[in-house]
GROMACS .gro file of C-alpha atoms in nm:
model
  323
    1UNK     CA    1  27.490  14.596   9.558
    2UNK     CA    2  27.165  14.694   9.726
    3UNK     CA    3  27.114  14.977   9.477
    4UNK     CA    4  27.174  14.736   9.187
    5UNK     CA    5  26.924  14.488   9.330
    6UNK     CA    6  26.668  14.762   9.383
    7UNK     CA    7  26.708  14.873   9.021
    8UNK     CA    8  26.662  14.519   8.894
    9UNK     CA    9  26.348  14.472   9.102
   10UNK     CA   10  26.208  14.791   8.954
   11UNK     CA   11  26.278  14.661   8.602
   12UNK     CA   12  26.110  14.332   8.690
   13UNK     CA   13  25.808  14.527   8.813
   14UNK     CA   14  25.787  14.719   8.487
   15UNK     CA   15  25.795  14.398   8.284
   16UNK     CA   16  25.527  14.243   8.504
   17UNK     CA   17  25.309  14.550   8.455
   18UNK     CA   18  25.342  14.524   8.076
   19UNK     CA   19  25.244  14.155   8.092
   20UNK     CA   20  24.937  14.254   8.291
   21UNK     CA   21  24.822  14.494   8.022
   22UNK     CA   22  24.882  14.244   7.741
   23UNK     CA   23  24.669  13.988   7.923
   24UNK     CA   24  24.404  14.207   8.081
   25UNK     CA   25  24.354  14.506   7.848
   26UNK     CA   26  24.096  14.341   7.619
   27UNK     CA   27  23.877  14.268   7.924
   28UNK     CA   28  23.928  14.626   8.041
   29UNK     CA   29  23.817  14.762   7.702
   30UNK     CA   30  23.494  14.561   7.724
   31UNK     CA   31  23.439  14.685   8.080
   32UNK     CA   32  23.487  15.051   7.984
   33UNK     CA   33  23.256  15.024   7.682
   34UNK     CA   34  22.986  14.863   7.896
   35UNK     CA   35  23.023  15.136   8.157
   36UNK     CA   36  23.007  15.413   7.897
   37UNK     CA   37  22.727  15.285   7.673
   38UNK     CA   38  22.505  15.093   7.917
   39UNK     CA   39  22.479  15.377   8.168
   40UNK     CA   40  22.373  15.640   7.915
   41UNK     CA   41  22.010  15.714   7.842
   42UNK     CA   42  22.066  15.688   7.466
   43UNK     CA   43  22.295  15.520   7.215
   44UNK     CA   44  22.403  15.159   7.168
   45UNK     CA   45  22.342  14.922   7.460
   46UNK     CA   46  22.523  14.590   7.490
   47UNK     CA   47  22.332  14.286   7.616
   48UNK     CA   48  22.637  14.140   7.791
   49UNK     CA   49  23.015  14.139   7.802
   50UNK     CA   50  23.021  13.867   7.536
   51UNK     CA   51  22.792  14.070   7.308
   52UNK     CA   52  23.020  14.370   7.351
   53UNK     CA   53  23.329  14.160   7.273
   54UNK     CA   54  23.184  14.007   6.957
   55UNK     CA   55  23.062  14.350   6.847
   56UNK     CA   56  23.415  14.495   6.884
   57UNK     CA   57  23.575  14.204   6.698
   58UNK     CA   58  23.318  14.230   6.417
   59UNK     CA   59  23.349  14.605   6.366
   60UNK     CA   60  23.709  14.678   6.471
   61UNK     CA   61  23.896  14.347   6.491
   62UNK     CA   62  24.152  14.247   6.756
   63UNK     CA   63  24.298  14.597   6.741
   64UNK     CA   64  23.972  14.731   6.885
   65UNK     CA   65  24.020  14.530   7.202
   66UNK     CA   66  24.361  14.693   7.252
   67UNK     CA   67  24.242  15.047   7.185
   68UNK     CA   68  24.403  15.277   7.443
   69UNK     CA   69  24.665  15.020   7.543
   70UNK     CA   70  24.964  15.255   7.508
   71UNK     CA   71  24.879  15.485   7.801
   72UNK     CA   72  24.778  15.177   7.996
   73UNK     CA   73  25.123  15.023   7.940
   74UNK     CA   74  25.287  15.337   8.077
   75UNK     CA   75  25.050  15.382   8.369
   76UNK     CA   76  25.041  15.021   8.488
   77UNK     CA   77  25.418  14.976   8.453
   78UNK     CA   78  25.494  15.269   8.683
   79UNK     CA   79  25.199  15.193   8.908
   80UNK     CA   80  25.299  14.832   8.966
   81UNK     CA   81  25.648  14.928   9.083
   82UNK     CA   82  25.540  15.229   9.286
   83UNK     CA   83  25.255  15.057   9.470
   84UNK     CA   84  25.456  14.750   9.561
   85UNK     CA   85  25.753  14.955   9.681
   86UNK     CA   86  25.552  15.206   9.884
   87UNK     CA   87  25.339  14.934  10.043
   88UNK     CA   88  25.647  14.732  10.144
   89UNK     CA   89  25.838  15.029  10.285
   90UNK     CA   90  25.541  15.178  10.469
   91UNK     CA   91  25.453  14.841  10.617
   92UNK     CA   92  25.809  14.791  10.744
   93UNK     CA   93  25.809  15.144  10.887
   94UNK     CA   94  25.482  15.093  11.076
   95UNK     CA   95  25.612  14.764  11.213
   96UNK     CA   96  25.913  14.950  11.351
   97UNK     CA   97  26.154  14.710  11.185
   98UNK     CA   98  26.004  14.414  11.373
   99UNK     CA   99  25.858  14.156  11.136
  100UNK     CA  100  25.540  13.975  11.234
  101UNK     CA  101  25.461  13.612  11.154
  102UNK     CA  102  25.093  13.688  11.096
  103UNK     CA  103  24.903  13.967  10.913
  104UNK     CA  104  24.836  14.286  11.109
  105UNK     CA  105  24.533  14.486  10.987
  106UNK     CA  106  24.647  14.806  11.159
  107UNK     CA  107  24.966  14.787  10.949
  108UNK     CA  108  24.833  14.644  10.623
  109UNK     CA  109  24.536  14.878  10.574
  110UNK     CA  110  24.712  15.216  10.615
  111UNK     CA  111  25.016  15.095  10.417
  112UNK     CA  112  24.799  14.981  10.127
  113UNK     CA  113  24.575  15.289  10.140
  114UNK     CA  114  24.878  15.520  10.136
  115UNK     CA  115  25.032  15.337   9.842
  116UNK     CA  116  24.700  15.345   9.659
  117UNK     CA  117  24.658  15.717   9.716
  118UNK     CA  118  25.004  15.789   9.573
  119UNK     CA  119  24.961  15.581   9.257
  120UNK     CA  120  24.628  15.752   9.183
  121UNK     CA  121  24.827  16.055   9.063
  122UNK     CA  122  24.998  15.829   8.805
  123UNK     CA  123  24.688  15.634   8.709
  124UNK     CA  124  24.443  15.922   8.670
  125UNK     CA  125  24.594  16.086   8.358
  126UNK     CA  126  24.691  15.754   8.196
  127UNK     CA  127  24.344  15.608   8.257
  128UNK     CA  128  24.173  15.922   8.130
  129UNK     CA  129  24.355  15.888   7.797
  130UNK     CA  130  24.298  15.511   7.795
  131UNK     CA  131  23.924  15.542   7.859
  132UNK     CA  132  23.876  15.815   7.598
  133UNK     CA  133  24.054  15.602   7.340
  134UNK     CA  134  23.858  15.291   7.438
  135UNK     CA  135  23.513  15.447   7.398
  136UNK     CA  136  23.596  15.549   7.042
  137UNK     CA  137  23.485  15.292   6.791
  138UNK     CA  138  23.204  15.188   6.559
  139UNK     CA  139  22.939  15.233   6.829
  140UNK     CA  140  23.068  15.564   6.961
  141UNK     CA  141  22.844  15.869   6.956
  142UNK     CA  142  23.152  16.093   6.924
  143UNK     CA  143  23.165  16.252   6.575
  144UNK     CA  144  23.456  16.118   6.366
  145UNK     CA  145  23.585  16.473   6.321
  146UNK     CA  146  23.622  16.503   6.700
  147UNK     CA  147  23.794  16.170   6.761
  148UNK     CA  148  24.154  16.131   6.869
  149UNK     CA  149  24.415  15.993   6.629
  150UNK     CA  150  24.618  15.843   6.913
  151UNK     CA  151  24.703  15.863   7.286
  152UNK     CA  152  24.937  16.162   7.248
  153UNK     CA  153  24.680  16.348   7.039
  154UNK     CA  154  24.421  16.273   7.306
  155UNK     CA  155  24.642  16.405   7.586
  156UNK     CA  156  24.737  16.721   7.394
  157UNK     CA  157  24.377  16.797   7.294
  158UNK     CA  158  24.261  16.744   7.652
  159UNK     CA  159  24.520  16.987   7.788
  160UNK     CA  160  24.442  17.237   7.508
  161UNK     CA  161  24.065  17.236   7.562
  162UNK     CA  162  24.046  17.174   7.938
  163UNK     CA  163  24.379  17.298   8.069
  164UNK     CA  164  24.636  17.103   8.268
  165UNK     CA  165  24.374  17.017   8.530
  166UNK     CA  166  24.168  16.849   8.257
  167UNK     CA  167  24.414  16.562   8.233
  168UNK     CA  168  24.346  16.494   8.601
  169UNK     CA  169  23.967  16.488   8.563
  170UNK     CA  170  23.834  16.215   8.790
  171UNK     CA  171  24.135  16.239   9.019
  172UNK     CA  172  23.934  16.237   9.342
  173UNK     CA  173  23.738  15.931   9.231
  174UNK     CA  174  24.059  15.754   9.127
  175UNK     CA  175  24.212  15.831   9.467
  176UNK     CA  176  23.908  15.687   9.647
  177UNK     CA  177  23.912  15.376   9.428
  178UNK     CA  178  24.283  15.307   9.469
  179UNK     CA  179  24.318  15.381   9.841
  180UNK     CA  180  24.011  15.182   9.950
  181UNK     CA  181  24.054  14.911   9.686
  182UNK     CA  182  24.416  14.839   9.771
  183UNK     CA  183  24.334  14.828  10.142
  184UNK     CA  184  24.084  14.553  10.059
  185UNK     CA  185  24.321  14.378   9.819
  186UNK     CA  186  24.624  14.361  10.045
  187UNK     CA  187  24.412  14.255  10.343
  188UNK     CA  188  24.264  13.962  10.148
  189UNK     CA  189  24.599  13.885   9.985
  190UNK     CA  190  24.797  13.875  10.311
  191UNK     CA  191  24.540  13.666  10.500
  192UNK     CA  192  24.488  13.412  10.219
  193UNK     CA  193  24.863  13.382  10.169
  194UNK     CA  194  24.926  13.338  10.543
  195UNK     CA  195  24.651  13.078  10.578
  196UNK     CA  196  24.768  12.875  10.277
  197UNK     CA  197  25.131  12.880  10.390
  198UNK     CA  198  25.029  12.766  10.737
  199UNK     CA  199  24.831  12.480  10.589
  200UNK     CA  200  25.108  12.372  10.351
  201UNK     CA  201  25.409  12.433  10.577
  202UNK     CA  202  25.482  12.060  10.591
  203UNK     CA  203  25.496  12.026  10.212
  204UNK     CA  204  25.801  11.873  10.049
  205UNK     CA  205  26.087  12.118   9.998
  206UNK     CA  206  26.128  11.981   9.646
  207UNK     CA  207  25.796  12.138   9.549
  208UNK     CA  208  25.829  12.456   9.756
  209UNK     CA  209  25.878  12.689   9.457
  210UNK     CA  210  25.579  12.541   9.274
  211UNK     CA  211  25.368  12.568   9.588
  212UNK     CA  212  25.475  12.930   9.644
  213UNK     CA  213  25.384  13.016   9.285
  214UNK     CA  214  25.044  12.850   9.323
  215UNK     CA  215  24.979  13.034   9.647
  216UNK     CA  216  25.083  13.363   9.490
  217UNK     CA  217  24.848  13.313   9.195
  218UNK     CA  218  24.551  13.213   9.412
  219UNK     CA  219  24.599  13.479   9.681
  220UNK     CA  220  24.663  13.750   9.422
  221UNK     CA  221  24.362  13.642   9.217
  222UNK     CA  222  24.129  13.641   9.516
  223UNK     CA  223  24.268  13.977   9.623
  224UNK     CA  224  24.199  14.115   9.275
  225UNK     CA  225  23.841  13.986   9.280
  226UNK     CA  226  23.791  14.143   9.623
  227UNK     CA  227  23.939  14.472   9.501
  228UNK     CA  228  23.700  14.509   9.208
  229UNK     CA  229  23.396  14.378   9.394
  230UNK     CA  230  23.451  14.654   9.650
  231UNK     CA  231  23.525  14.949   9.421
  232UNK     CA  232  23.360  14.881   9.084
  233UNK     CA  233  23.086  15.144   9.144
  234UNK     CA  234  23.360  15.406   9.188
  235UNK     CA  235  23.520  15.283   8.867
  236UNK     CA  236  23.188  15.319   8.683
  237UNK     CA  237  23.161  15.677   8.807
  238UNK     CA  238  23.523  15.746   8.708
  239UNK     CA  239  23.466  15.622   8.353
  240UNK     CA  240  23.165  15.851   8.312
  241UNK     CA  241  23.350  16.150   8.460
  242UNK     CA  242  23.656  16.102   8.238
  243UNK     CA  243  23.470  16.031   7.913
  244UNK     CA  244  23.196  16.293   7.937
  245UNK     CA  245  23.226  16.547   7.651
  246UNK     CA  246  23.066  16.814   7.871
  247UNK     CA  247  23.335  16.995   8.069
  248UNK     CA  248  23.074  17.129   8.313
  249UNK     CA  249  22.930  16.785   8.396
  250UNK     CA  250  22.938  16.665   8.756
  251UNK     CA  251  23.263  16.523   8.889
  252UNK     CA  252  23.106  16.406   9.213
  253UNK     CA  253  23.111  16.023   9.200
  254UNK     CA  254  22.832  15.992   9.454
  255UNK     CA  255  22.598  16.217   9.255
  256UNK     CA  256  22.670  16.016   8.941
  257UNK     CA  257  22.614  15.682   9.114
  258UNK     CA  258  22.290  15.814   9.264
  259UNK     CA  259  22.170  15.906   8.914
  260UNK     CA  260  22.266  15.564   8.777
  261UNK     CA  261  22.096  15.389   9.068
  262UNK     CA  262  21.769  15.574   9.007
  263UNK     CA  263  21.779  15.481   8.638
  264UNK     CA  264  21.924  15.128   8.642
  265UNK     CA  265  21.934  15.013   9.004
  266UNK     CA  266  22.227  14.844   9.176
  267UNK     CA  267  22.302  14.648   8.859
  268UNK     CA  268  22.382  14.976   8.682
  269UNK     CA  269  22.637  15.067   8.949
  270UNK     CA  270  22.815  14.738   8.882
  271UNK     CA  271  22.817  14.767   8.504
  272UNK     CA  272  23.112  14.573   8.360
  273UNK     CA  273  23.144  14.340   8.659
  274UNK     CA  274  23.165  14.025   8.441
  275UNK     CA  275  23.471  14.114   8.229
  276UNK     CA  276  23.631  14.282   8.530
  277UNK     CA  277  23.615  13.969   8.747
  278UNK     CA  278  23.713  13.744   8.456
  279UNK     CA  279  24.017  13.967   8.398
  280UNK     CA  280  24.139  13.955   8.760
  281UNK     CA  281  24.278  13.601   8.765
  282UNK     CA  282  24.459  13.579   8.430
  283UNK     CA  283  24.601  13.931   8.467
  284UNK     CA  284  24.743  13.851   8.811
  285UNK     CA  285  24.868  13.511   8.698
  286UNK     CA  286  25.052  13.667   8.402
  287UNK     CA  287  25.202  13.934   8.627
  288UNK     CA  288  25.327  13.680   8.881
  289UNK     CA  289  25.475  13.439   8.625
  290UNK     CA  290  25.647  13.729   8.446
  291UNK     CA  291  25.776  13.871   8.775
  292UNK     CA  292  25.927  13.533   8.868
  293UNK     CA  293  26.092  13.490   8.528
  294UNK     CA  294  26.226  13.848   8.526
  295UNK     CA  295  26.367  13.807   8.879
  296UNK     CA  296  26.542  13.485   8.774
  297UNK     CA  297  26.685  13.634   8.454
  298UNK     CA  298  26.808  13.941   8.641
  299UNK     CA  299  26.988  13.724   8.895
  300UNK     CA  300  26.778  13.813   9.199
  301UNK     CA  301  26.709  13.530   9.441
  302UNK     CA  302  26.338  13.470   9.434
  303UNK     CA  303  26.330  13.368   9.801
  304UNK     CA  304  26.372  13.736   9.888
  305UNK     CA  305  26.023  13.799   9.753
  306UNK     CA  306  25.834  13.481   9.837
  307UNK     CA  307  25.952  13.309  10.155
  308UNK     CA  308  25.924  12.931  10.183
  309UNK     CA  309  25.746  12.959  10.516
  310UNK     CA  310  25.609  13.232  10.738
  311UNK     CA  311  25.823  13.201  11.049
  312UNK     CA  312  25.872  13.482  11.302
  313UNK     CA  313  26.122  13.727  11.160
  314UNK     CA  314  26.048  13.633  10.800
  315UNK     CA  315  25.934  13.907  10.565
  316UNK     CA  316  25.582  13.810  10.463
  317UNK     CA  317  25.554  14.060  10.183
  318UNK     CA  318  25.479  13.892   9.853
  319UNK     CA  319  25.342  13.980   9.514
  320UNK     CA  320  25.123  14.281   9.464
  321UNK     CA  321  24.795  14.285   9.273
  322UNK     CA  322  24.810  14.422   8.921
  323UNK     CA  323  24.443  14.547   8.899
   0.00000   0.00000   0.00000
């Protein structure tokens, strides 16, 4: 029975990850294009996220906003299940099987960082393909003869020209982003969730499920905003590393950020912040709503994931962030 339940939870996680991509991928495309074009010394420069969006719609249509979505579907689906599972298990292990009624930073931070480090090996190749597909378009400086026909073609050409290690270009930067970012996310998430539950513990039991859903959306959204506010510079560096046509270009994120800072200041290091922050809330909301619906349809009691109150001995692990 436990194995069956575990399988169903994994399926629910996959579905939630897909919902995240459907909702958030257009914002991610705008972010990647801003990071690629607005940090280069030449080529098209977008005035804002809105300018970039209207430019994509005018030249490529809705399809342009979902360019590179296929590898993102695969990567986020596996990532969402893996991160949530590893974080939960590691947290329980560090607690020694004794649940705490309040968040414990010495447990949350290493659990989240470990989970983030593991998923970076899944995310790096999928995001490399995604980013290379996203930067192709009407404003791309890449010659049409050198462009990829699809995600699989992109992956195969990358391996052919750069070797197997080429598909993991930007791996160190992805690891830094995910380990540090998820430590920030889960810390904010757990504390906001704990505080809100403690403030609403006297709420009517008739509205408990609605309250739990609202708390999950708000705590996950704030955690997502905190995640990207903390690690966006690393994401900017990762985009440049993974989309650079020069195989010998620097893969040191700190060297790249130093170069951007000298040319564009701190604002350059946070290129794409607008669409990234705007994406955080709806993407997390879609993931949570989908997770709840999938759990219900699969016959898993939702209380096992979101407790009605945080009493001693109650598992306070809730929804993960789908960033």
